[in-house]
mmCIF file of C-alpha atoms in Angstrom:
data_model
loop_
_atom_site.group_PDB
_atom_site.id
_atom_site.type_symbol
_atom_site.label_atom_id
_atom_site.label_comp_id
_atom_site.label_asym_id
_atom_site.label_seq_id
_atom_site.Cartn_x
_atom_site.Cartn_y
_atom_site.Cartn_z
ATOM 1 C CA UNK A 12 0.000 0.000 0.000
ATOM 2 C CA UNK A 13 1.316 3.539 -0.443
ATOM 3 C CA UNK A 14 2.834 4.559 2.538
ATOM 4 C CA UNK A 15 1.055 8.035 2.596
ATOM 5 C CA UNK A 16 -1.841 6.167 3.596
ATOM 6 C CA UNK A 17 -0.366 3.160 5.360
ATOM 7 C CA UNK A 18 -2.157 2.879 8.334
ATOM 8 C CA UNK A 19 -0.232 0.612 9.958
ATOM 9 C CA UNK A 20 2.798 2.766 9.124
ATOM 10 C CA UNK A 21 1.218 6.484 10.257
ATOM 11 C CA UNK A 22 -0.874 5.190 13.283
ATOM 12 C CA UNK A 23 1.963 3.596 15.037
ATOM 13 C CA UNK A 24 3.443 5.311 17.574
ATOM 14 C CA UNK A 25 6.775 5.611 17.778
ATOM 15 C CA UNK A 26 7.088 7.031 14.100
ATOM 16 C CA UNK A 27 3.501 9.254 14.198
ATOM 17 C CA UNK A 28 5.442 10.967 17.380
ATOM 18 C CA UNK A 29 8.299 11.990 14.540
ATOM 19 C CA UNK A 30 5.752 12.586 12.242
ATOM 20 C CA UNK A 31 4.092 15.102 14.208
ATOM 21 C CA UNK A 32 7.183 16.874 15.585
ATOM 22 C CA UNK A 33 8.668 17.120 12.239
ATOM 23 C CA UNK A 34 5.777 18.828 10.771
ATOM 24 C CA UNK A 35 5.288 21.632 13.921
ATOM 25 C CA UNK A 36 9.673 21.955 13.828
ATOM 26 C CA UNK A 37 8.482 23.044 10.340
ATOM 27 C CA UNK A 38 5.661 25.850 11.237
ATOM 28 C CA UNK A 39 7.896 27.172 13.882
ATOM 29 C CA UNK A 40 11.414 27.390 11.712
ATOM 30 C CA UNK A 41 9.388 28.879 8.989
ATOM 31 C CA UNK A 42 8.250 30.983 11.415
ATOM 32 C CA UNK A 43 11.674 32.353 12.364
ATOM 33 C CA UNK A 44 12.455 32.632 8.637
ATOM 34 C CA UNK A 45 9.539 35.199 8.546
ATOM 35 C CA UNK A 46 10.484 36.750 12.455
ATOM 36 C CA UNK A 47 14.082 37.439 10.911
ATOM 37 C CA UNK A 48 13.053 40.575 8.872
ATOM 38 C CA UNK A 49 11.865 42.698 11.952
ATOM 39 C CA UNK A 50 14.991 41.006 14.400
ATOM 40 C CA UNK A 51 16.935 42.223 12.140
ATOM 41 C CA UNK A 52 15.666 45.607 11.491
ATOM 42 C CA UNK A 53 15.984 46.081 15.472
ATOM 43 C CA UNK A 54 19.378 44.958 16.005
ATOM 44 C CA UNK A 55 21.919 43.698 13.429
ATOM 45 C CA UNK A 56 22.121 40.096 12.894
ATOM 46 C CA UNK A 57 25.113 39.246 14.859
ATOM 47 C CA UNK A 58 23.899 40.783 17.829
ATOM 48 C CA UNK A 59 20.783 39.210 17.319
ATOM 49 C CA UNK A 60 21.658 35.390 16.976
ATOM 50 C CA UNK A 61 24.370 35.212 19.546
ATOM 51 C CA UNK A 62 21.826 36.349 21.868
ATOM 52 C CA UNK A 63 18.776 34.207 20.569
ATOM 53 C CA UNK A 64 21.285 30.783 20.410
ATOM 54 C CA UNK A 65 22.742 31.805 24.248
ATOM 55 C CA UNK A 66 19.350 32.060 26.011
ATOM 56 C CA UNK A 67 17.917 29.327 23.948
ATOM 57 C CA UNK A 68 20.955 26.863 25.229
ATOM 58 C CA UNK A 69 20.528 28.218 28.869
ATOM 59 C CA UNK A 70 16.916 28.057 28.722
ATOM 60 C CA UNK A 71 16.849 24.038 27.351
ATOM 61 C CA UNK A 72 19.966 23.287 29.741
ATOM 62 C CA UNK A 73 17.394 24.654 32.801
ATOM 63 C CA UNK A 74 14.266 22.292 31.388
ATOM 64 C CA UNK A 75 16.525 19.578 31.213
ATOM 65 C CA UNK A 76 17.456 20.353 34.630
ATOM 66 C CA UNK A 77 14.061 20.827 35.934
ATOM 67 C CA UNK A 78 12.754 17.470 34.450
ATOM 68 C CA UNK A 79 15.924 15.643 36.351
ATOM 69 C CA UNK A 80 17.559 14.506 32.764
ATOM 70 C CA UNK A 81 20.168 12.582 32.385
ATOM 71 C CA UNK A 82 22.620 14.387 29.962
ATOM 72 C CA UNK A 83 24.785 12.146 27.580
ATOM 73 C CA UNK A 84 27.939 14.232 26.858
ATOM 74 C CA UNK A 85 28.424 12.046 24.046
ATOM 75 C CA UNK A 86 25.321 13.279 22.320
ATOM 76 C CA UNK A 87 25.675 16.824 23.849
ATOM 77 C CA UNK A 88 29.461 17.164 22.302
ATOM 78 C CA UNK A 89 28.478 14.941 19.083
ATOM 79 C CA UNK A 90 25.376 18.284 18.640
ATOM 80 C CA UNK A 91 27.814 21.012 19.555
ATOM 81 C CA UNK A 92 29.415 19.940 15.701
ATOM 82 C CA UNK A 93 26.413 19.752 14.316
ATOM 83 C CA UNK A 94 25.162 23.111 15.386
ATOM 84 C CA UNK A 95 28.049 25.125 14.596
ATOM 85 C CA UNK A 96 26.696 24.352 10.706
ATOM 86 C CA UNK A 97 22.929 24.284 11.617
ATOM 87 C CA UNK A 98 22.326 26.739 12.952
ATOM 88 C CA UNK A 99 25.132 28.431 13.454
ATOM 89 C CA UNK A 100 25.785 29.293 10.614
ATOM 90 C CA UNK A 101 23.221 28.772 8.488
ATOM 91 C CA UNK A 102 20.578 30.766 10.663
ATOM 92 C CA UNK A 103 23.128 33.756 10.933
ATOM 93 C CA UNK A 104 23.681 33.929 7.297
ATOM 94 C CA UNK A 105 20.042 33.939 6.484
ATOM 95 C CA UNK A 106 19.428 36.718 8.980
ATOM 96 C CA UNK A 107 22.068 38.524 7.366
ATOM 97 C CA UNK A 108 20.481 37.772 3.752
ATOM 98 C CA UNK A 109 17.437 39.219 5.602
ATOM 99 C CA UNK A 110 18.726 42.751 5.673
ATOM 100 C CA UNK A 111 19.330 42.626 1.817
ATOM 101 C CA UNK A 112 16.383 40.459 0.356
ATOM 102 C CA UNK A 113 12.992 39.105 0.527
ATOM 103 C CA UNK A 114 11.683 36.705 3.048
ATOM 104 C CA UNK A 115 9.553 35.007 0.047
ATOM 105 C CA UNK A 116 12.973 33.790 -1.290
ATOM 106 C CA UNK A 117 14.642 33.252 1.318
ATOM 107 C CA UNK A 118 11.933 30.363 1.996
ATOM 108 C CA UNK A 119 12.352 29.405 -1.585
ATOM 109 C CA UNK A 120 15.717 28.283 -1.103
ATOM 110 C CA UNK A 121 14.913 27.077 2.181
ATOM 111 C CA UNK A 122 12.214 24.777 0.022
ATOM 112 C CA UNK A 123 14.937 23.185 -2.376
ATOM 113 C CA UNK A 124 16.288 21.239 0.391
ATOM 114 C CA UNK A 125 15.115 17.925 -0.275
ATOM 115 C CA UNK A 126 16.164 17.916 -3.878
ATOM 116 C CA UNK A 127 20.060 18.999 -2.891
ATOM 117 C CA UNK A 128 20.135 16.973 0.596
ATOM 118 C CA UNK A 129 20.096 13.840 -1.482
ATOM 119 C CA UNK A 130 22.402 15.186 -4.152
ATOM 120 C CA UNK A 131 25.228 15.797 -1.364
ATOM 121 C CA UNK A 132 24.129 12.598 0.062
ATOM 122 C CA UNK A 133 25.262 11.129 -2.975
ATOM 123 C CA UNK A 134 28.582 13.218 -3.217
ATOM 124 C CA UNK A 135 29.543 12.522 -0.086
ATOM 125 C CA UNK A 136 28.174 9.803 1.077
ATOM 126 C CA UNK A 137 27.702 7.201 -1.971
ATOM 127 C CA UNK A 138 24.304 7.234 -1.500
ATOM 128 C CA UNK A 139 21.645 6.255 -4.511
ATOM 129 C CA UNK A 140 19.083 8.730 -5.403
ATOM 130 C CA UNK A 141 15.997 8.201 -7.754
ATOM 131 C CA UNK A 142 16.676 8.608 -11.347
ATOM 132 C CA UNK A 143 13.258 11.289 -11.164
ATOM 133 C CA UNK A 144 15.530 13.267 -9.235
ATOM 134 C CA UNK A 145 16.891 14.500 -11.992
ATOM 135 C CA UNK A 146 13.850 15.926 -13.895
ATOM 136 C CA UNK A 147 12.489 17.284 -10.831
ATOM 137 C CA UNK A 148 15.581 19.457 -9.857
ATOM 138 C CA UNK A 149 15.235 20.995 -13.413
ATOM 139 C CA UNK A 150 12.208 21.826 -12.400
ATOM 140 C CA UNK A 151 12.620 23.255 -9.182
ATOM 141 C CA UNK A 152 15.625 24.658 -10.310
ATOM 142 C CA UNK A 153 13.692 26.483 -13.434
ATOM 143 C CA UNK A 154 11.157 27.661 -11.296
ATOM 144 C CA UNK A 155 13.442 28.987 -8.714
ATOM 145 C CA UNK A 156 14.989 31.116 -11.436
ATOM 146 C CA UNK A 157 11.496 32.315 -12.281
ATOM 147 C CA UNK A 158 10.884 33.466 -9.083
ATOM 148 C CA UNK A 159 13.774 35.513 -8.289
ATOM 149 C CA UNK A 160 14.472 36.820 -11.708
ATOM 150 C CA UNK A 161 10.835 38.262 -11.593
ATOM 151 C CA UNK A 162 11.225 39.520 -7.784
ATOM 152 C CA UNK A 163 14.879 40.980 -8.970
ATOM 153 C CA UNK A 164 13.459 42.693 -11.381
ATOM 154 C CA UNK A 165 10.920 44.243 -9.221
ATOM 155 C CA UNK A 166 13.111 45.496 -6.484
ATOM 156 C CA UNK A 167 11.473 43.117 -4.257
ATOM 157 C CA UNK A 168 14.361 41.097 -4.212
ATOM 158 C CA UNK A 169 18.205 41.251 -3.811
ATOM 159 C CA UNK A 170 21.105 39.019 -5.911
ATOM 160 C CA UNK A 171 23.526 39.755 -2.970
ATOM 161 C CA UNK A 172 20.938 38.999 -0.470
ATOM 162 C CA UNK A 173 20.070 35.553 -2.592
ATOM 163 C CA UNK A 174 23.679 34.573 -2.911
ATOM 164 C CA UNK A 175 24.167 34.688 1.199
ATOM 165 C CA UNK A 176 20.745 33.070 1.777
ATOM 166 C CA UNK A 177 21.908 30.235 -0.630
ATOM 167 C CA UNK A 178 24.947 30.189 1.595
ATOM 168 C CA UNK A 179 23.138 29.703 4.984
ATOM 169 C CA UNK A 180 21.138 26.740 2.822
ATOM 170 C CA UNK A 181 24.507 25.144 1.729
ATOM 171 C CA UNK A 182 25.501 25.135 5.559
ATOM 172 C CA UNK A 183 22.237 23.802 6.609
ATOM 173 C CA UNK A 184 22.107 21.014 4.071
ATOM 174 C CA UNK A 185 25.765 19.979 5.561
ATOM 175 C CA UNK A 186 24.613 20.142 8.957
ATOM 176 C CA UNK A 187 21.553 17.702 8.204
ATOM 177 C CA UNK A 188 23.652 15.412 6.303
ATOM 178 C CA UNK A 189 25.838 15.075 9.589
ATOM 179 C CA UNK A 190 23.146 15.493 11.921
ATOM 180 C CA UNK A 191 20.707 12.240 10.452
ATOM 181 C CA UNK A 192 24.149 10.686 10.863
ATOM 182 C CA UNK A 193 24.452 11.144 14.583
ATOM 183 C CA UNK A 194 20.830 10.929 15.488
ATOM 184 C CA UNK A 195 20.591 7.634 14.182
ATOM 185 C CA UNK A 196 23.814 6.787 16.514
ATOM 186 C CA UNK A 197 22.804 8.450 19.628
ATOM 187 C CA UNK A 198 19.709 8.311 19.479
ATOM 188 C CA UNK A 199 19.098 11.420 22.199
ATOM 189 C CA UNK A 200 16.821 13.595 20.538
ATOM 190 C CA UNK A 201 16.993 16.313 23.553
ATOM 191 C CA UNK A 202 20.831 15.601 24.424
ATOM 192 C CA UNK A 203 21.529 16.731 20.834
ATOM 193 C CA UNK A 204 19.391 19.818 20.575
ATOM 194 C CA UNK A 205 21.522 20.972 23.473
ATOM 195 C CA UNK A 206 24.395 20.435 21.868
ATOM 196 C CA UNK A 207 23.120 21.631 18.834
ATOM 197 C CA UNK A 208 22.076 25.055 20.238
ATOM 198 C CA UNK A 209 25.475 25.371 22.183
ATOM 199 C CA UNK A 210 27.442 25.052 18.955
ATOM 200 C CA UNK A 211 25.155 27.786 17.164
ATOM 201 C CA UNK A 212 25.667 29.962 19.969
ATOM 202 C CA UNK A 213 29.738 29.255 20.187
ATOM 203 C CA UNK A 214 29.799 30.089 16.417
ATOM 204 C CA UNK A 215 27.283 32.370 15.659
ATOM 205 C CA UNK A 216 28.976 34.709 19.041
ATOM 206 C CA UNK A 217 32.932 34.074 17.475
ATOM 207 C CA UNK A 218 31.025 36.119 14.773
ATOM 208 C CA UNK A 219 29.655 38.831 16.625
ATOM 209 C CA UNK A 220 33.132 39.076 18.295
ATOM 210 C CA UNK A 221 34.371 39.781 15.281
ATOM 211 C CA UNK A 222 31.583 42.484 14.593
ATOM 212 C CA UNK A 223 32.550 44.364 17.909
ATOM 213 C CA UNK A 224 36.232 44.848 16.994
ATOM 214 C CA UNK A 225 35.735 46.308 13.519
ATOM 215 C CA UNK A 226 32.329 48.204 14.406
ATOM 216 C CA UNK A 227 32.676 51.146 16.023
ATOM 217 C CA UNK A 228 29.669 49.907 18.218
ATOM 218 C CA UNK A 229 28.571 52.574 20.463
ATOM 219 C CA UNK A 230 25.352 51.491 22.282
ATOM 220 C CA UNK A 231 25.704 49.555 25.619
ATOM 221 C CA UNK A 232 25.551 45.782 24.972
ATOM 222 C CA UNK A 233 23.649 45.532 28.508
ATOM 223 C CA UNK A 234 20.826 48.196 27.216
ATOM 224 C CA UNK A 235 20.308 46.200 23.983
ATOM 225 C CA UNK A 236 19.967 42.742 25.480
ATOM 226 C CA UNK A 237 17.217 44.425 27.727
ATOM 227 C CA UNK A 238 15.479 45.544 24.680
ATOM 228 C CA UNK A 239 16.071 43.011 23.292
ATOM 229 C CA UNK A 240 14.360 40.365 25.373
ATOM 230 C CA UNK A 241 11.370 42.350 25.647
ATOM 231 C CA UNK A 242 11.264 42.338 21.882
ATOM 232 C CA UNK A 243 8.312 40.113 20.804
ATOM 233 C CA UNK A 244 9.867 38.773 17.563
ATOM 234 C CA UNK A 245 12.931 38.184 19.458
ATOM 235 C CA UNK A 246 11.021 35.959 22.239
ATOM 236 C CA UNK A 247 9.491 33.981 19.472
ATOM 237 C CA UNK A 248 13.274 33.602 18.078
ATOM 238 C CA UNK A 249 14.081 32.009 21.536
ATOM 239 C CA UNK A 250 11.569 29.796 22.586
ATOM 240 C CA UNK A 251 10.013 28.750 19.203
ATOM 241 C CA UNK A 252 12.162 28.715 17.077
ATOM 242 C CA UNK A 253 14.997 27.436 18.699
ATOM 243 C CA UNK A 254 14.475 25.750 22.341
ATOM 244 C CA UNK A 255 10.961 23.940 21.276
ATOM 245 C CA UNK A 256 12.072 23.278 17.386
ATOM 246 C CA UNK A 257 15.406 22.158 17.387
ATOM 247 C CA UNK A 258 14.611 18.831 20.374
ATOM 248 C CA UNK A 259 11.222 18.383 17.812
ATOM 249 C CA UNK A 260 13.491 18.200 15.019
ATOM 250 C CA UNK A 261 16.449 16.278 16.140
ATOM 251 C CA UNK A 262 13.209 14.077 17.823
ATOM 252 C CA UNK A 263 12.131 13.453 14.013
ATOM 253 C CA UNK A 264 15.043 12.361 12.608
ATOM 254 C CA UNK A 265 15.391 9.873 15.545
ATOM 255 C CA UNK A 266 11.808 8.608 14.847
ATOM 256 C CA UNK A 267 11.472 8.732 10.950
ATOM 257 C CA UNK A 268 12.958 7.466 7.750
ATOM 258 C CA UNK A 269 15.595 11.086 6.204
ATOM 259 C CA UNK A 270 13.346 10.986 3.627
ATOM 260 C CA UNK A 271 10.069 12.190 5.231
ATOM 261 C CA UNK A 272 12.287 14.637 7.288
ATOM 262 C CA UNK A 273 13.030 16.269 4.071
ATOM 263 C CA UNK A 274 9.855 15.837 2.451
ATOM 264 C CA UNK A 275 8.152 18.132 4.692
ATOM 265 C CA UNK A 276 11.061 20.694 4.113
ATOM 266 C CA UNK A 277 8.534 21.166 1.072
ATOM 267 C CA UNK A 278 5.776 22.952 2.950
ATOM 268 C CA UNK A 279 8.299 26.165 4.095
ATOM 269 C CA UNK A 280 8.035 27.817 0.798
ATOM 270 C CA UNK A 281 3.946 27.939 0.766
ATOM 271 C CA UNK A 282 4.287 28.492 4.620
ATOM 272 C CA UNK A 283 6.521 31.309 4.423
ATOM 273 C CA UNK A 284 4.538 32.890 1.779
ATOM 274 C CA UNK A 285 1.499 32.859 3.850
ATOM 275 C CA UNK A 286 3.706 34.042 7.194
ATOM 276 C CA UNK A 287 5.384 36.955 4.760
ATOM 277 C CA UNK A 288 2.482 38.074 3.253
ATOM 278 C CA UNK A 289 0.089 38.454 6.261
ATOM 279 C CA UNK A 290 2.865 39.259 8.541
ATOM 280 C CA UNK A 291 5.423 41.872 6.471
ATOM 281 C CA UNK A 292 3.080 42.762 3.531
ATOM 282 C CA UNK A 293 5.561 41.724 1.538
ATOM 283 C CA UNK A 294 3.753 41.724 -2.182
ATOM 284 C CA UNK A 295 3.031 38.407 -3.772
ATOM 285 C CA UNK A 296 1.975 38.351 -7.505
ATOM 286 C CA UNK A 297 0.490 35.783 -9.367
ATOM 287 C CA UNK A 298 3.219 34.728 -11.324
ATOM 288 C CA UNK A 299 5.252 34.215 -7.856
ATOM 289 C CA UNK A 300 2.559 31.496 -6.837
ATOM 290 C CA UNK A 301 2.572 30.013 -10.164
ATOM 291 C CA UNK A 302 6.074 29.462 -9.851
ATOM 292 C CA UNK A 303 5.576 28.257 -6.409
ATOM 293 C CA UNK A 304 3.790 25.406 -7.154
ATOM 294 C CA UNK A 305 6.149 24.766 -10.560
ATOM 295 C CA UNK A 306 9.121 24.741 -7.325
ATOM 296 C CA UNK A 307 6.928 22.195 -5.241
ATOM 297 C CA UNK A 308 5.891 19.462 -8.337
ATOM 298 C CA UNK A 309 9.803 19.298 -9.186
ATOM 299 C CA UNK A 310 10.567 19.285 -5.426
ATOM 300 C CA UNK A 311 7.562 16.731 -4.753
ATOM 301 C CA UNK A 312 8.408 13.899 -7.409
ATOM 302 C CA UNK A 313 11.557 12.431 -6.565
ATOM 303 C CA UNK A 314 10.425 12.787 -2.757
ATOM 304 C CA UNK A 315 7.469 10.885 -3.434
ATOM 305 C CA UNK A 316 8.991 8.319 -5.233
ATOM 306 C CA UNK A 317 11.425 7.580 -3.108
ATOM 307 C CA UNK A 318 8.999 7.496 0.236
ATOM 308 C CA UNK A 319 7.131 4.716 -2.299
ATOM 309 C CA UNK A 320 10.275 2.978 -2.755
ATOM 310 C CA UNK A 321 10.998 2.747 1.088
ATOM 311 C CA UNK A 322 10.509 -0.466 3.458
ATOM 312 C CA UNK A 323 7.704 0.476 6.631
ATOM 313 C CA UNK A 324 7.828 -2.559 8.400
#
């Protein structure tokens, strides 16, 4: 039977749990896709992420305290690599690219995901893809162009803005690759969201380190971080979008097959354009949702077949 509507597959309940956290990890990073705009209109970005990435590691460390966990360094130090890329990186580059583009394609690239994870998967790790992989990356990859040639040529969007958001993707798509890796390993979903946050805080504050020696930075750090945690958009940062979401991810690759972890992936462009739209009035034509859904069919058939092609038992 196919698996989207394998009941025995989706009802039980070890992989419905991964199911279900996957697809709310989704709503709330899309969210802080769309929250990035306004963050970083209040503060610049690497002010902004040090401080999101530091409270969100101290917040989870006190939960995990509070609950009486048992930490596995193992896991914890295993995250701390795999955070340095995702989200270190990756989250701090795209806030950056928020400052110069569109939120709309931001998400765009954000949506391409499960087409490249695969083809890195290959590159680096020998593994097969689905020959239909092919045909739908031209697609995607057609309709991306589209998209931001058309918002480009509006104003709406930047290249320079495009080029670091792609960036943030690339070190996002690493991070996964090594990240299914060691969830599969460790197999501690809330050990490695620790870690995960701890490494995106390390990084993303070497960065901001870096920004206070070459900026002449005159505003007192202390006054900003008060602002800044009474900043609504900034709270959601923190708690949604990085202490609930990253343990739901890292949860959902511990419970589900890589490919329905990147299968949802799909949903962040038609999220985001719902999130931007409503929430930044940022202008969506006709032509951009037409080329939306061109994005989603190419992204959508090799994903599909290879879900079909997978063992549930």
């Amino acid at each position: 039977m196919f698996p989207l509507i394998s009941s025995r597959y989706l009802l039980d309940k070890s992989t419905l749990v991964g199911h279900v956290s996957q697809i709310l990890s989704i709503i709330f990073w899309t969210g802080g896709l769309v929250a990035m705009k306004p963050a970083s209109t209040f503060a610049h970005p690497l002010i902004v992420v040090p401080a999101q990435m530091i409270l969100g590691t101290i917040i989870l460390f006190i939960f995990g305290l509070l609950i009486q966990w048992k930490f596995n360094y193992s896991s914890f130090f295993a995250g701390i690599g795999f955070g340095a890329l995702a989200p270190g990186l990756a989250f701090t580059l795209n806030m950056i690219a928020a400052t110069k583009t569109d939120i709309l394609t931001i998400t765009i690239l954000w949506g391409l995901i499960p087409l490249l994870s695969p083809l890195l998967g290959r590159l680096f790790l020998s593994e097969p893809i689905v020959p239909s992989l092919y045909l739908g990356a031209c697609i995607a990859v057609l309709g991306t162009y589209w998209l931001v040639t058309m918002r480009t040529s509006t104003g709406v969007s930047s290249p320079l803005g495009n080029m670091i958001a792609a960036a943030g993707v690339f070190c996002s798509l690493s991070g996964h690759i090594l990240g299914r890796g060691l969830n599969r390993k460790y197999l501690k979903p809330l050990d490695m969201a620790l870690g995960q946050i701890a490494g995106a805080a390390i990084v993303s504050s070497l960065m901001g380190f870096g920004y206070f020696l070459y900026v002449d930075f005159k505003e007192s750090i202390f006054d900003l971080m008060g602002d800044l945690v009474t900043f609504p958009t900034f709270l959601y940062l923190v708690i949604f979008a990085t202490v609930i979401n990253f343990p739901l991810y890292n949860l959902a690759l511990s419970k589900i097959p890589v490919a329905w972890v990147s299968l949802y992936t799909v949903f962040v462009p038609p999220i985001g354009a719902l999130f931007s739209y409503y929430f930044l009035s940022e202008p969506i034509s006709q032509q951009d949702i037409i080329a939306i859904f061109i994005i989603l069919s190419g992204v959508l058939i090799p994903s599909i077949q290879k879900i079909r092609r997978e063992k549930f038992d």
